[in-house]
Coordinates of C-alpha atoms and ligand atoms in Angstrom, one line a residue:
X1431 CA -10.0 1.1 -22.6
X1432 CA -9.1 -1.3 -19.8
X1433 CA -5.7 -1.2 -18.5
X1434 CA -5.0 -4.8 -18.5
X1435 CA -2.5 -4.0 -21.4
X1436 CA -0.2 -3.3 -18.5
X1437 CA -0.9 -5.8 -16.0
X1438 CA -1.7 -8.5 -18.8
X1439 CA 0.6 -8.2 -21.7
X1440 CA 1.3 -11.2 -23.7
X1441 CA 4.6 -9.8 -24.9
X1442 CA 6.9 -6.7 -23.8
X1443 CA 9.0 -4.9 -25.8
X1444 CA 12.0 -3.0 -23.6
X1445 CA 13.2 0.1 -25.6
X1446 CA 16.3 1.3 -24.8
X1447 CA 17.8 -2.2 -22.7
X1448 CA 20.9 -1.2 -22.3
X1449 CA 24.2 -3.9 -22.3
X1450 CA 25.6 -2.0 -19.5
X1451 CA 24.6 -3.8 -15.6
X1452 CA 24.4 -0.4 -14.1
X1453 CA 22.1 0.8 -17.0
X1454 CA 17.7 1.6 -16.5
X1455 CA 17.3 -0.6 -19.7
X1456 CA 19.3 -3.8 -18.6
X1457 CA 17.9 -3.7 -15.0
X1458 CA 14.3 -3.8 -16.2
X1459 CA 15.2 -6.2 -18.4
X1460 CA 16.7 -8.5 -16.0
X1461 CA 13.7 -7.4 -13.3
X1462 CA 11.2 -9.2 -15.9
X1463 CA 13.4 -12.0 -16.5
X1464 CA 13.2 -12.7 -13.0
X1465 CA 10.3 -12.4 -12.1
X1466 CA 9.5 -14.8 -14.5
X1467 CA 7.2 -12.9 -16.8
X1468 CA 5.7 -15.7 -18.8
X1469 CA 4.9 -13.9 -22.5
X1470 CA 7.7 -12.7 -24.7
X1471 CA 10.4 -10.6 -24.0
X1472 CA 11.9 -8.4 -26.7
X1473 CA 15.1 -6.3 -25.6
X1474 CA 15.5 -3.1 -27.8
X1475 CA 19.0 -1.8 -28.8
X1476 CA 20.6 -0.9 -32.0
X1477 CA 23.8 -1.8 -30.9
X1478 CA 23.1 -5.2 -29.4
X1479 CA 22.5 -8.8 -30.6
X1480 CA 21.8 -10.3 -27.0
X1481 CA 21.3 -9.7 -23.6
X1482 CA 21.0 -11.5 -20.8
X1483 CA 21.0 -14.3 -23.1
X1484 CA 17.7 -12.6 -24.9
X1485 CA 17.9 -12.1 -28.5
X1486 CA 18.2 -8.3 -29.5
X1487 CA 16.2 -6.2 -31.8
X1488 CA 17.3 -2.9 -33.4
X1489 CA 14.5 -1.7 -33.2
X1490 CA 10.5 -2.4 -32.3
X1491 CA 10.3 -2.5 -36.2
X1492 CA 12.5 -5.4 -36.7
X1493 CA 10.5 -7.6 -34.1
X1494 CA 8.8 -10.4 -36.3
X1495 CA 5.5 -10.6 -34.3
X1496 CA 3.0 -7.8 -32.7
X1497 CA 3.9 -6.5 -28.9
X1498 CA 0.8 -5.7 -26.8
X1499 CA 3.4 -3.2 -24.1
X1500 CA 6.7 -1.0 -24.7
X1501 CA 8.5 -0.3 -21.8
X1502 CA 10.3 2.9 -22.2
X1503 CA 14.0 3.6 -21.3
X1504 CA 15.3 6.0 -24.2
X1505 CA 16.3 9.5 -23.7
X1506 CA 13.2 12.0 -23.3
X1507 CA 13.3 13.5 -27.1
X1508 CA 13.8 9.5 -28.6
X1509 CA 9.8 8.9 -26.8
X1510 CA 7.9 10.0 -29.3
X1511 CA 9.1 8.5 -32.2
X1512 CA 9.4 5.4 -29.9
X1513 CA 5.3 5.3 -29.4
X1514 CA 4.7 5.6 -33.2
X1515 CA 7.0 2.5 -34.0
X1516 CA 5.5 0.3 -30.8
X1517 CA 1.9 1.7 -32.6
X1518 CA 2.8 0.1 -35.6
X1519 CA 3.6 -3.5 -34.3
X1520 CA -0.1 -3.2 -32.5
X1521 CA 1.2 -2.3 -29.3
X1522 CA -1.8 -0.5 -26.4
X1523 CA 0.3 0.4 -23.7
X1524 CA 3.6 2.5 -23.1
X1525 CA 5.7 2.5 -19.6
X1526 CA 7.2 5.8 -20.1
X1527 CA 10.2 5.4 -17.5
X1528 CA 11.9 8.4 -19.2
X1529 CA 12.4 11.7 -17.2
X1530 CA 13.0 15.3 -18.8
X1531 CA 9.4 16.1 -19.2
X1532 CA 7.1 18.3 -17.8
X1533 CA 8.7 18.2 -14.3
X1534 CA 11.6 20.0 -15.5
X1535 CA 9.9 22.3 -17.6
X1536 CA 9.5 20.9 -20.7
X1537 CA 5.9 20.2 -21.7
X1538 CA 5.8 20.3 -25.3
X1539 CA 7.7 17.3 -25.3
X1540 CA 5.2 15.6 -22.4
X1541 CA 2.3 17.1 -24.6
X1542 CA 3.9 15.8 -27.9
X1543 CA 4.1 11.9 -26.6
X1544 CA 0.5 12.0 -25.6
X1545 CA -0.4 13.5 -28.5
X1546 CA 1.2 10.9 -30.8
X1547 CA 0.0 7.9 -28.9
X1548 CA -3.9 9.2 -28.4
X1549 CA -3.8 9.1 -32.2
X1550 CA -2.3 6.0 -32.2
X1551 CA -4.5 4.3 -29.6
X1552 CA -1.9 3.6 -26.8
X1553 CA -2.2 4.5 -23.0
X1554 CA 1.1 6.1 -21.4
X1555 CA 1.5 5.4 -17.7
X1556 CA 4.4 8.4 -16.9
X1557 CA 6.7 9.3 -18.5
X1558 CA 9.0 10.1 -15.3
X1559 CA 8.3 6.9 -13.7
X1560 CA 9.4 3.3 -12.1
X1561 CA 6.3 1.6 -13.9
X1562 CA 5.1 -1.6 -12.6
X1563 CA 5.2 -4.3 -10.1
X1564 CA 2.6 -7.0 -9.9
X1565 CA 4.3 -9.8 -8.6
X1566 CA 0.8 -12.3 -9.7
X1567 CA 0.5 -11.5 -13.7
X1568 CA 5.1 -11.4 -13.1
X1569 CA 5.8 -7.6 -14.3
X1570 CA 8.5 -5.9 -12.4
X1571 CA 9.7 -2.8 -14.6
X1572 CA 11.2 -0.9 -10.6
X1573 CA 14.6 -0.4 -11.5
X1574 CA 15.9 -0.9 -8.3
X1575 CA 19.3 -1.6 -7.2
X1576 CA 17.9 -5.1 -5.3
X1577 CA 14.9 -6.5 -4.8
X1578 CA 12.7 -4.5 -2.3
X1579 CA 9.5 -6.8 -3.1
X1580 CA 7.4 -7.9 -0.2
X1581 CA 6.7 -11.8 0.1
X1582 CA 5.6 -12.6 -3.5
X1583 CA 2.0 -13.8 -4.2
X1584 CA 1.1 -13.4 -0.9
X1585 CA 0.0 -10.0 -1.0
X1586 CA -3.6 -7.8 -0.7
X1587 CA -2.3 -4.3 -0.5
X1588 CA -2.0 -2.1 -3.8
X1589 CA 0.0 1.0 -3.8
X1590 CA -0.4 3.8 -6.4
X1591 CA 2.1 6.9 -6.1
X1592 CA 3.4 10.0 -8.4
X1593 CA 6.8 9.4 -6.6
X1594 CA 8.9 6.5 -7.8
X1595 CA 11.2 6.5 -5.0
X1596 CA 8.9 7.1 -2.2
X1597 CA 7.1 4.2 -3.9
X1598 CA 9.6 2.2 -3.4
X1599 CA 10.7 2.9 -0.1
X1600 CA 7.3 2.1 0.4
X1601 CA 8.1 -1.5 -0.5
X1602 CA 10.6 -1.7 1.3
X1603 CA 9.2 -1.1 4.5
X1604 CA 6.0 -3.0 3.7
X1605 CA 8.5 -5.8 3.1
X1606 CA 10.3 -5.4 6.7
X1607 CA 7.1 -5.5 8.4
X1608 CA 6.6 -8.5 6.4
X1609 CA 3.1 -7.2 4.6
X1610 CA 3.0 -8.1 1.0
X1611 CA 2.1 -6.5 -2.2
X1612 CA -1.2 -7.5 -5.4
X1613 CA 0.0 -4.4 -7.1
X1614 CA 2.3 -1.6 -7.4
X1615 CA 2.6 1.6 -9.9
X1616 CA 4.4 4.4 -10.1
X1617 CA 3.0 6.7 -12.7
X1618 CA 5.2 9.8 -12.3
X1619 CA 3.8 12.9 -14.4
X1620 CA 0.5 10.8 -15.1
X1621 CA 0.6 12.5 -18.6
X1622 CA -2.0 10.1 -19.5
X1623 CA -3.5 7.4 -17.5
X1624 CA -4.4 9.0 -13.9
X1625 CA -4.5 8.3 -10.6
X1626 CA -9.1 8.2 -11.1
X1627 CA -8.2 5.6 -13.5
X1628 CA -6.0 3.5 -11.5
X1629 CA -8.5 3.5 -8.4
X1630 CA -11.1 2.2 -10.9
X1631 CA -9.6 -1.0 -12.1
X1632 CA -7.2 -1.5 -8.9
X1633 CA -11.2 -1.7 -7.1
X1634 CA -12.3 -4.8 -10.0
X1635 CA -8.9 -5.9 -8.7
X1636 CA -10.0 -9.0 -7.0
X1637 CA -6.1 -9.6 -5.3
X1638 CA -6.3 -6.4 -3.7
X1639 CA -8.3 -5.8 -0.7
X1640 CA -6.9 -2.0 0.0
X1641 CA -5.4 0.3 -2.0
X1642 CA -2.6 2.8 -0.8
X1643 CA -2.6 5.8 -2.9
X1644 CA 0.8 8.5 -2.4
X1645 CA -0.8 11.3 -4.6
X1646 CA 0.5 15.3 -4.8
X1647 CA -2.0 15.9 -7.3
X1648 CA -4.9 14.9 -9.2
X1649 CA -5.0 15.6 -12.9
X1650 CA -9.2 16.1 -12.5
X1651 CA -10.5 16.9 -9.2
X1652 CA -14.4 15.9 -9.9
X1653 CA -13.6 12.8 -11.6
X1654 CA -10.8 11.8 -9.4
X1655 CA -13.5 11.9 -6.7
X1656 CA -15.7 10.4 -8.1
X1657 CA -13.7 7.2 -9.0
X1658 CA -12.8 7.4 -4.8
X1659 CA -16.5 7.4 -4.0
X1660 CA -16.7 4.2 -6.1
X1661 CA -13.4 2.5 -5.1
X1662 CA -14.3 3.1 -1.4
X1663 CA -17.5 1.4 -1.4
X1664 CA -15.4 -1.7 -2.7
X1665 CA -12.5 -1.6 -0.4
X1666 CA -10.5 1.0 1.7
X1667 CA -8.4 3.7 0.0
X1668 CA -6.1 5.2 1.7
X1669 CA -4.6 8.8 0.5
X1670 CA -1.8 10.7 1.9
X1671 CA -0.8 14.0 0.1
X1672 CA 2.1 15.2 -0.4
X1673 CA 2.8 19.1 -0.5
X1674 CA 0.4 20.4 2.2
X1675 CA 3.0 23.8 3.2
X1676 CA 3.5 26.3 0.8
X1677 CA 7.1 24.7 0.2
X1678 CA 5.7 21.5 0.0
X1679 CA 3.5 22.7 -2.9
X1680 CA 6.7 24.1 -4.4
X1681 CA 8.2 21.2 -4.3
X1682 CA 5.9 19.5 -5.9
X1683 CA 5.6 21.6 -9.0
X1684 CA 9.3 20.4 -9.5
X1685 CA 8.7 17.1 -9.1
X1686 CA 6.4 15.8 -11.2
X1687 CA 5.6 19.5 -13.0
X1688 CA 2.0 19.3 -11.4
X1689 CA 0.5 22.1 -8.6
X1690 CA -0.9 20.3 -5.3
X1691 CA -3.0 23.0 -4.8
X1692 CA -5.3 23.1 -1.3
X1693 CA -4.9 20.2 1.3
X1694 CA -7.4 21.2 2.9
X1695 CA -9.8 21.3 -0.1
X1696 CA -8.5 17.8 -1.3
X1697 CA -8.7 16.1 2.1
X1698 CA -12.2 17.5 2.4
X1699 CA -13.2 16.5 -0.5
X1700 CA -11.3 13.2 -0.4
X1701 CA -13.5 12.4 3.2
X1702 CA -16.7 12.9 1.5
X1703 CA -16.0 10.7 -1.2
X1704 CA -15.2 8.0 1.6
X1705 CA -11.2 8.1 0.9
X1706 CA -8.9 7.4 4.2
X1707 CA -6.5 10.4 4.8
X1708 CA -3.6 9.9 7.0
X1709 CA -1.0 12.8 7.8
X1710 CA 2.1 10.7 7.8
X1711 CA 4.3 8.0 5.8
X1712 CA 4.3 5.9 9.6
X1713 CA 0.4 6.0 9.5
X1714 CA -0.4 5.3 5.9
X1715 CA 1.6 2.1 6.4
X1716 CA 0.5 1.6 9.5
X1717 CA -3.0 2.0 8.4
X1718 CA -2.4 0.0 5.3
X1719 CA -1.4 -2.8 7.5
X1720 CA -4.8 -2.5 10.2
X1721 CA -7.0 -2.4 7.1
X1722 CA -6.0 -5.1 4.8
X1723 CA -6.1 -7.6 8.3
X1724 CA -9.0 -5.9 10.6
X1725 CA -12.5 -5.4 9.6
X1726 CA -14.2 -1.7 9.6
X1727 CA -15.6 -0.3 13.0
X1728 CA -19.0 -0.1 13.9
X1729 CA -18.5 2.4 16.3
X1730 CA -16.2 4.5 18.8
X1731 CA -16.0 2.3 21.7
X1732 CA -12.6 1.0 22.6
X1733 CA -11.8 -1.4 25.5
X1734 CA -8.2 -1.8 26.7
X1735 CA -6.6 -4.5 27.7
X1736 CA -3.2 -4.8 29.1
X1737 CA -0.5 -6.2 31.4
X1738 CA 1.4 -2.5 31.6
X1739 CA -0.6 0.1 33.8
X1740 CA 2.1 3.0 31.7
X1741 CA 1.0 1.3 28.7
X1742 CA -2.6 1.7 29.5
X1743 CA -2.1 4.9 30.3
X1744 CA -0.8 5.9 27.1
X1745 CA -2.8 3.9 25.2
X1746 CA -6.3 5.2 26.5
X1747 CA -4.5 9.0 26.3
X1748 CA -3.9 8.4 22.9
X1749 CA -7.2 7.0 21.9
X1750 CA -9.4 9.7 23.3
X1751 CA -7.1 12.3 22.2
X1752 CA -8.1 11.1 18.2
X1753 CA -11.5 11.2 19.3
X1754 CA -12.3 7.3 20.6
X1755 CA -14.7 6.8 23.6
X1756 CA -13.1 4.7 26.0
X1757 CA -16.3 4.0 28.6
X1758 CA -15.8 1.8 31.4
X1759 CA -17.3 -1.8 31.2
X1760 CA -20.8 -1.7 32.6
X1761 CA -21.4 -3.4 36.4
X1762 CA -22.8 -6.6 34.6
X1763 CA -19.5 -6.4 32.5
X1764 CA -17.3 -5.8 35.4
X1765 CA -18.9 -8.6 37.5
X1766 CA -18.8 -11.2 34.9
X1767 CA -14.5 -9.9 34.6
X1768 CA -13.8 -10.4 38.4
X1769 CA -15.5 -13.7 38.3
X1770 CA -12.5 -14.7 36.7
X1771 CA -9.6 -12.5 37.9
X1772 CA -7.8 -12.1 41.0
X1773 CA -8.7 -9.4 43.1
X1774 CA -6.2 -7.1 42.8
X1775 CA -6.3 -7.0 38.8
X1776 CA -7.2 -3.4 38.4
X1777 CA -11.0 -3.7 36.0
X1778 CA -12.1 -0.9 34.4
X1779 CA -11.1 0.8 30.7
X1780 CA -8.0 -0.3 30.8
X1781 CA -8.5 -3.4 32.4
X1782 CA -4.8 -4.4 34.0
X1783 CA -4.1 -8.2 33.9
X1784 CA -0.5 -6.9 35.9
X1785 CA 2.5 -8.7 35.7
X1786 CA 0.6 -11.7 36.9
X1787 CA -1.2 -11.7 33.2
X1788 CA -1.0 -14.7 31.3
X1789 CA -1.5 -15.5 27.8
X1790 CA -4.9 -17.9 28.5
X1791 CA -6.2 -14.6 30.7
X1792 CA -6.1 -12.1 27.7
X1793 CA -8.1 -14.5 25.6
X1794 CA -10.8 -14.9 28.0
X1795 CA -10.9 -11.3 29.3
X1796 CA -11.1 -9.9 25.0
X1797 CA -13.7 -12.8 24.4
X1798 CA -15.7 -11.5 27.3
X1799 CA -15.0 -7.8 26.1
X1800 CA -15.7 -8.6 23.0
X1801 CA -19.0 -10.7 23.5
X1802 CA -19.9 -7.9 25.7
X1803 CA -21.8 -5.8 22.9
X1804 CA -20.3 -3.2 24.6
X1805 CA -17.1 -2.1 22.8
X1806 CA -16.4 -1.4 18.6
X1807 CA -12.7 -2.7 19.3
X1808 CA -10.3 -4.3 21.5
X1809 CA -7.1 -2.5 22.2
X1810 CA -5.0 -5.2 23.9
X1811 CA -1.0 -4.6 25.3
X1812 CA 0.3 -7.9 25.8
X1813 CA 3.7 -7.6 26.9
X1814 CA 5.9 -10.3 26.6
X1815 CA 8.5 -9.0 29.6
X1816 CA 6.6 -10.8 32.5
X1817 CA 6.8 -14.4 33.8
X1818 CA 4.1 -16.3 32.7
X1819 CA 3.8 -14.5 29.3
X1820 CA 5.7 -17.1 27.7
X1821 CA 5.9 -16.9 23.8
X1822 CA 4.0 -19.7 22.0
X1823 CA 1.4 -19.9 24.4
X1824 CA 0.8 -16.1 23.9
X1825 CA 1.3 -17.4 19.8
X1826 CA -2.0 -19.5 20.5
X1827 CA -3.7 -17.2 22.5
X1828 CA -3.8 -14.6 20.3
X1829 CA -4.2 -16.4 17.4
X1830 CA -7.4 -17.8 18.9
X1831 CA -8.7 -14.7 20.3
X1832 CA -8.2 -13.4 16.4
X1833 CA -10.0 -15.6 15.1
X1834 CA -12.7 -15.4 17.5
X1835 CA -13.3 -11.6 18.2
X1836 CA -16.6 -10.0 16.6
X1837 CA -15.0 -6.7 16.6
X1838 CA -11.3 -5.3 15.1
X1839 CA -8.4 -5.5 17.4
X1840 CA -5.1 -4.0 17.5
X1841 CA -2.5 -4.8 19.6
X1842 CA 1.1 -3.3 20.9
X1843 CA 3.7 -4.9 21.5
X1844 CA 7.9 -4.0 21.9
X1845 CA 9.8 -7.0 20.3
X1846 CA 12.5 -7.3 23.1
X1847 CA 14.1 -10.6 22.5
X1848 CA 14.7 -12.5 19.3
X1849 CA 11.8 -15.2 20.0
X1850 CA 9.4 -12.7 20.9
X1851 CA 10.1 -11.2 17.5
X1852 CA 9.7 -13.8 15.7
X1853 CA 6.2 -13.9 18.0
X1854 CA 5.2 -11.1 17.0
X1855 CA 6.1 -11.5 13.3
X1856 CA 4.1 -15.1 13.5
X1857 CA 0.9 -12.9 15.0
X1858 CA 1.2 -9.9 12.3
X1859 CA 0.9 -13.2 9.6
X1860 CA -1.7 -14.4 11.0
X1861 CA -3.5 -11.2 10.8
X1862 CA -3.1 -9.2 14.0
X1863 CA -2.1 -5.7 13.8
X1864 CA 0.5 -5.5 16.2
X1865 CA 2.8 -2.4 17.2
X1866 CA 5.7 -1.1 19.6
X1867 CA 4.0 2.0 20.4
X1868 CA 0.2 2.6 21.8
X1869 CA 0.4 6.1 19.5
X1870 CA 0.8 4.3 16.4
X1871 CA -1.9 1.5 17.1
X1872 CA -4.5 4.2 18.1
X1873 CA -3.5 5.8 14.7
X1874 CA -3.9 2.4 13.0
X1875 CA -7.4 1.8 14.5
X1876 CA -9.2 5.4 13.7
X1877 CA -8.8 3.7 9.8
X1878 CA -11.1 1.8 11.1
X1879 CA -12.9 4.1 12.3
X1880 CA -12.7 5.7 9.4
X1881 CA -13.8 3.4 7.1
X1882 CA -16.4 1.9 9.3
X1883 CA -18.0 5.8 9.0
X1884 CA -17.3 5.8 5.4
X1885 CA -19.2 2.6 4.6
X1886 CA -21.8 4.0 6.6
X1887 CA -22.1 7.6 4.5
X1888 CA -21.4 9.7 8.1
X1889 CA -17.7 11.1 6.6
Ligands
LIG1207 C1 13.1 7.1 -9.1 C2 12.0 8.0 -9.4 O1 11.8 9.0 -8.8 S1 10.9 7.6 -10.7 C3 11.9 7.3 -12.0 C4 11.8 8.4 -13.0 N1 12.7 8.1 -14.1 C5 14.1 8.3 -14.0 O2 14.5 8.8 -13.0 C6 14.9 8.0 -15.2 C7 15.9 9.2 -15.5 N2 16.8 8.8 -16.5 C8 16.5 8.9 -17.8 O3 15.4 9.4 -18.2 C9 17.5 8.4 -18.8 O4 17.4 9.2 -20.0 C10 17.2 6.9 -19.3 C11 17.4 6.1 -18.0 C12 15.8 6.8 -19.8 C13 18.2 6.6 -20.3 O5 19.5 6.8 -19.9 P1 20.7 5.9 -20.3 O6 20.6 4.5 -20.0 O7 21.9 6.6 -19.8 O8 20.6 6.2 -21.9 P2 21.5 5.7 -23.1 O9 21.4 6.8 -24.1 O10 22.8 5.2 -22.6 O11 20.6 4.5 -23.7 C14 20.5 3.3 -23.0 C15 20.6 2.2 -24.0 O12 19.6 2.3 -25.0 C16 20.1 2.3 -26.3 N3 19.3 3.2 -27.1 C17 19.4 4.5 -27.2 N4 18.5 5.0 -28.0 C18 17.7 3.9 -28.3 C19 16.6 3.8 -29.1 N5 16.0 4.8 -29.7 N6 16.0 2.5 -29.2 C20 16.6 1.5 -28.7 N7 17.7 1.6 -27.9 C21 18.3 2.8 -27.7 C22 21.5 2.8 -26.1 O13 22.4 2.3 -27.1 C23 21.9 2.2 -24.8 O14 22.4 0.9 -24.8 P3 24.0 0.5 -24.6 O15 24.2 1.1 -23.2 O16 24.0 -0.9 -24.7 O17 24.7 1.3 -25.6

C-alpha cells in the first residue's frame, strides 16, 4: 500500500489534542493549522468542545464523516484501542507520536498496536515519534517548541531518521544554512512502516532530489538494501549510522528498543548497494548540501584554485588525504593559464591568484580549468579579505562560473563581514557549495565522488 495516506490525507483526525499550549496534542494541532493543511481537521478530546477555534470531538467515533490519517498523542496503553476506532471511520494511516513502547521495554504493547491495525488495514509510522513534515502537501505533526522549518516550498532535500530530536536539530541547521526541506519523517521505533519503505516512495518523490537518511537500525537488512540499491540509482542517499562503539550500540537499544548491530557490516553493505556513508552529523549535512546543488563526479581529479597559498595548502592536504588526485595542469594547460596571469601568480595544483586575485580572474582561470578535460572538479578559495575581491562582482563571478562549469565545484569561504555573508548566502542559493573550512569542502566533494562511483557500479 502506498504511503500517500500520510503525505496526502484529505482529512486528519488529532487524538489526544490537548487544551493545554504546552501540551503534544495542542501543538500538533496548531502546527497543521499553520501550515495551512488544506483537508479537514478533526481535534480529539473528550473533554473539549473547541480548540484553537476547531470544533472538538469526543472521540474518532463521533466524527460525522470518514478520516483517511490519525495522528496519535494519547498515552501509550490508550493506542490501541485508538487504531481500532480511526479503523472504523475508514482511516489507512496512524502517526503514532506516543512513547512507552518497545524502547523502554515494553513490546507487547508495541506488538499489540501493530497487531490491531494489520488486521485493520492501517500503516503505523512509530509509535515513539515526531511524525511528519512536508511543507508541499502542508503536514507538520514536529511538536516543536518554534518553527525550525527550512524556507518552505523551496526545498529538494528529504530527511528520514529513527531520532526525533536529532531530526530536528537537523532542520534546524539545514534552516541556518539556508537549505530547505521536500520531506521530513521521523518514524521512531518503525514498528511498522520502515526505513526500506520510506527510501522507496521518498525515490518516486519527484520534490526531492536527495534523501538524508539518520538510521541506527534497519528492521530487514536484505530488503532495506535492496530498496537502497533502487533509491540510489534515482537520486543520492545519504546514511549516517548511529551506534558504531559498543556504547553507542547500547545506547541505541534504549532508544528506540532496536540493536544497531555491526557498522562495519552495514556500511559495507550500504556501499554496495550505492548508499553515501558519512561518519559525522557536520558531513552528512554538509554532504546533503554538495549533493542536492553539484552534479556526481566523473572522476578523482581535483584542481585548486585560490587567492590564500595556507588555504591551498590545506585544501590540497585535505583532498589527497580522502583519496583525491590533485595532478598538476599539463604544460599546454599551464601555458594557456600564464597567457593570462601575471607572472608571479604561482600555477600549478593549487594555482595561487595571490592577493592581487580578482573576482573576473577566478572565472576565467575555473573556465579554463574546467574546459581543460583535465580535472573531475574545481576546488576554488576565493577569499573575500583582499582588495580587489569586492563582493558583488565576486556575486557575478561566481554565479557565472556556476553556471558555466562542466564539472562539480565547491568552494571555501570564511564569512568575515556582514556583506560578504550575505555574499556568500546569495552564492549557496544560487547553488554553490560554499564553506569556512577546506576540511569540510573536501568532505563535501568525496559525495561526489561517491556517488559519481555509485552511478557507475565501482562502490
Ligand atoms: C522528541 C523525540 O525524540 S521523538 C518524539 C517521541 N515522542 C515523545 O517523546 C512523546 C512522549 N510523551 C508521550 O508519549 C505522552 O504520553 C503524550 C505526549 C502522548 C501524551 O501526554 P499528555 O499530553 O501529558 O497526555 P494527557 O493524558 O494529558 O492527554 C492529552 C490530552 O488528550 C486528552 N485525552 C486523553 N486520552 C484521550 C483519548 N483516548 N482520546 C482523546 N483524547 C484523550 C486528554 O484529556 C488531554 O487533553 P486536556 O489536556 O485538554 O485535558
Amino acid at each position: 500500500m502506498s504511503l500517500d495516506v500520510f503525505f496526502k490525507p484529505r482529512s486528519v483526525a488529532i487524538v489526544g489534542a490537548s487544551r493545554s499550549e504546552e501540551k503534544v496534542g495542542h501543538v500538533i494541532l496548531r502546527r497543521m493549522v499553520e501550515i495551512g493543511f488544506e483537508g479537514k481537521i478533526y481535534p480529539i478530546n473528550p473533554n473539549a468542545d473547541e480548540i484553537l477555534g476547531i470544533k472538538c470531538y469526543k472521540s474518532i467515533s463521533d466524527i460525522p464523516e470518514s478520516v483517511d490519517l490519525v495522528v496519535v498523542a494519547v498515552r501509550a496503553d490508550a493506542t490501541p484501542a485508538v487504531i481500532e476506532e480511526a479503523a472504523d471511520k475508514g482511516a489507512r494511516g496512524a502517526l503514532v507520536i506516543s512513547g512507552g513502547f518497545s524502547e523502554v521495554g515494553n513490546w507487547e504493547l508495541e506488538r499489540k498496536l501493530v497487531e490491531v491495525a494489520r488486521k485493520r488495514g492501517i500503516r503505523v509510522i512509530g509509535p515513539n515519534c515526531l511524525g511528519i513534515f512536508d511543507p508541499k502537501d502542508k503536514i507538520d505533526t514536529l511538536f516543536l517548541p518554534e518553527r525550525v522549518i527550512p524556507r518552505p516550498g523551496e526545498g529538494k532535500i528529504a530527511v528520514i531518521t529513527q531520532s526525533g530530536s536529532l531530526g530536528s536539530t537537523v532542520l534546524t541547521m539545514m534552516r541556518k544554512e539556508g537549505m530547505g526541506i521536500s520531506k521530513f519523517v521521523s518514524y521512531g521505533n518503525r514498528a511498522d512502516v520502515d526505513e526500506g519503505e520510506l527510501l522507496e516512495y521518498l525515490m518516486e518523490d519527484e520534490d526531492t532530489q536527495v534523501i538524508a537518511a539518520y538510521i541506527e537500525s534497519v528492521a530487514d537488512g536484505r530488503k532495506f538494501m535492496e530498496s537502497m540499491r533502487r533509491a540510489s540509482r534515482r537520486k543520492p542517499v545519504v546514511v549516517l549510522k548511529g551506534g558504531k562503539t559498543s556504547s553507542g550500540d547500547r545506547a541505541v537499544r534504549s532508544h528506540t528498543g532496536s540493536m544497531a548491530g555491526s557498522s562495519e557490516i552495514f556500511h559495507s553493505a550500504v556501499k554496495q548497494s550505492g548508499g553515501i556513508v558519512v561518519s559525522s552529523l557536520g558531513e552528512f549535512l554538509d554532504s546533503t548540501q554538495t549533493l542536492v546543488s553539484q552534479p556526481p563526479m566523473s572522476g578523482d581529479r581535483v584542481a585548486v584554485i585560490t587567492n590564500g597559498g595556507g588555504f591551498g595548502i590545506l585544501a590540497v592536504d585535505a583532498l589527497e588525504s580522502i583519496g583525491f588526485r590533485l595532478n598538476p595542469p599539463s604544460e599546454r594547460l599551464e601555458r594557456k593559464l600564464r597567457e593570462i596571469l601575471p607572472p608571479y601568480y604561482p600555477v600549478g595544483n593549487p594555482t595561487d591568484l595571490t592577493g592581487d586575485s580578482t573576482p573576473e580572474q577566478f572565472l576565467e582561470v575555473g573556465s579554463i580549468f574546467s574546459e581543460s578535460g583535465e580535472y573531475d572538479a574545481l576546488f576554488i578559495i576565493p577569499l573575500l579579505g583582499v582588495p580587489a575581491m569586492i563582493p558583488d562582482r565576486t556575486l557575478k563571478a561566481l554565479s557565472e562560473l556556476l553556471k558555466s562549469s562542466k564539472i562539480p565545484i565547491v568552494a571555501v569561504a570564511v564569512p568575515t563581514t556582514d556583506e560578504v555573508d550575505s555574499i556568500l548566502r546569495e552564492l549557496k542559493r544560487r547553488g554553490l557549495p560554499v564553506f569556512p573550512t577546506p576540511e569540510r569542502a573536501a568532505y563535501s566533494l568525496l559525495s561526489l565522488k561517491k556517488y559519481g562511483e555509485a552511478l557507475k557500479g565501482k562502490s
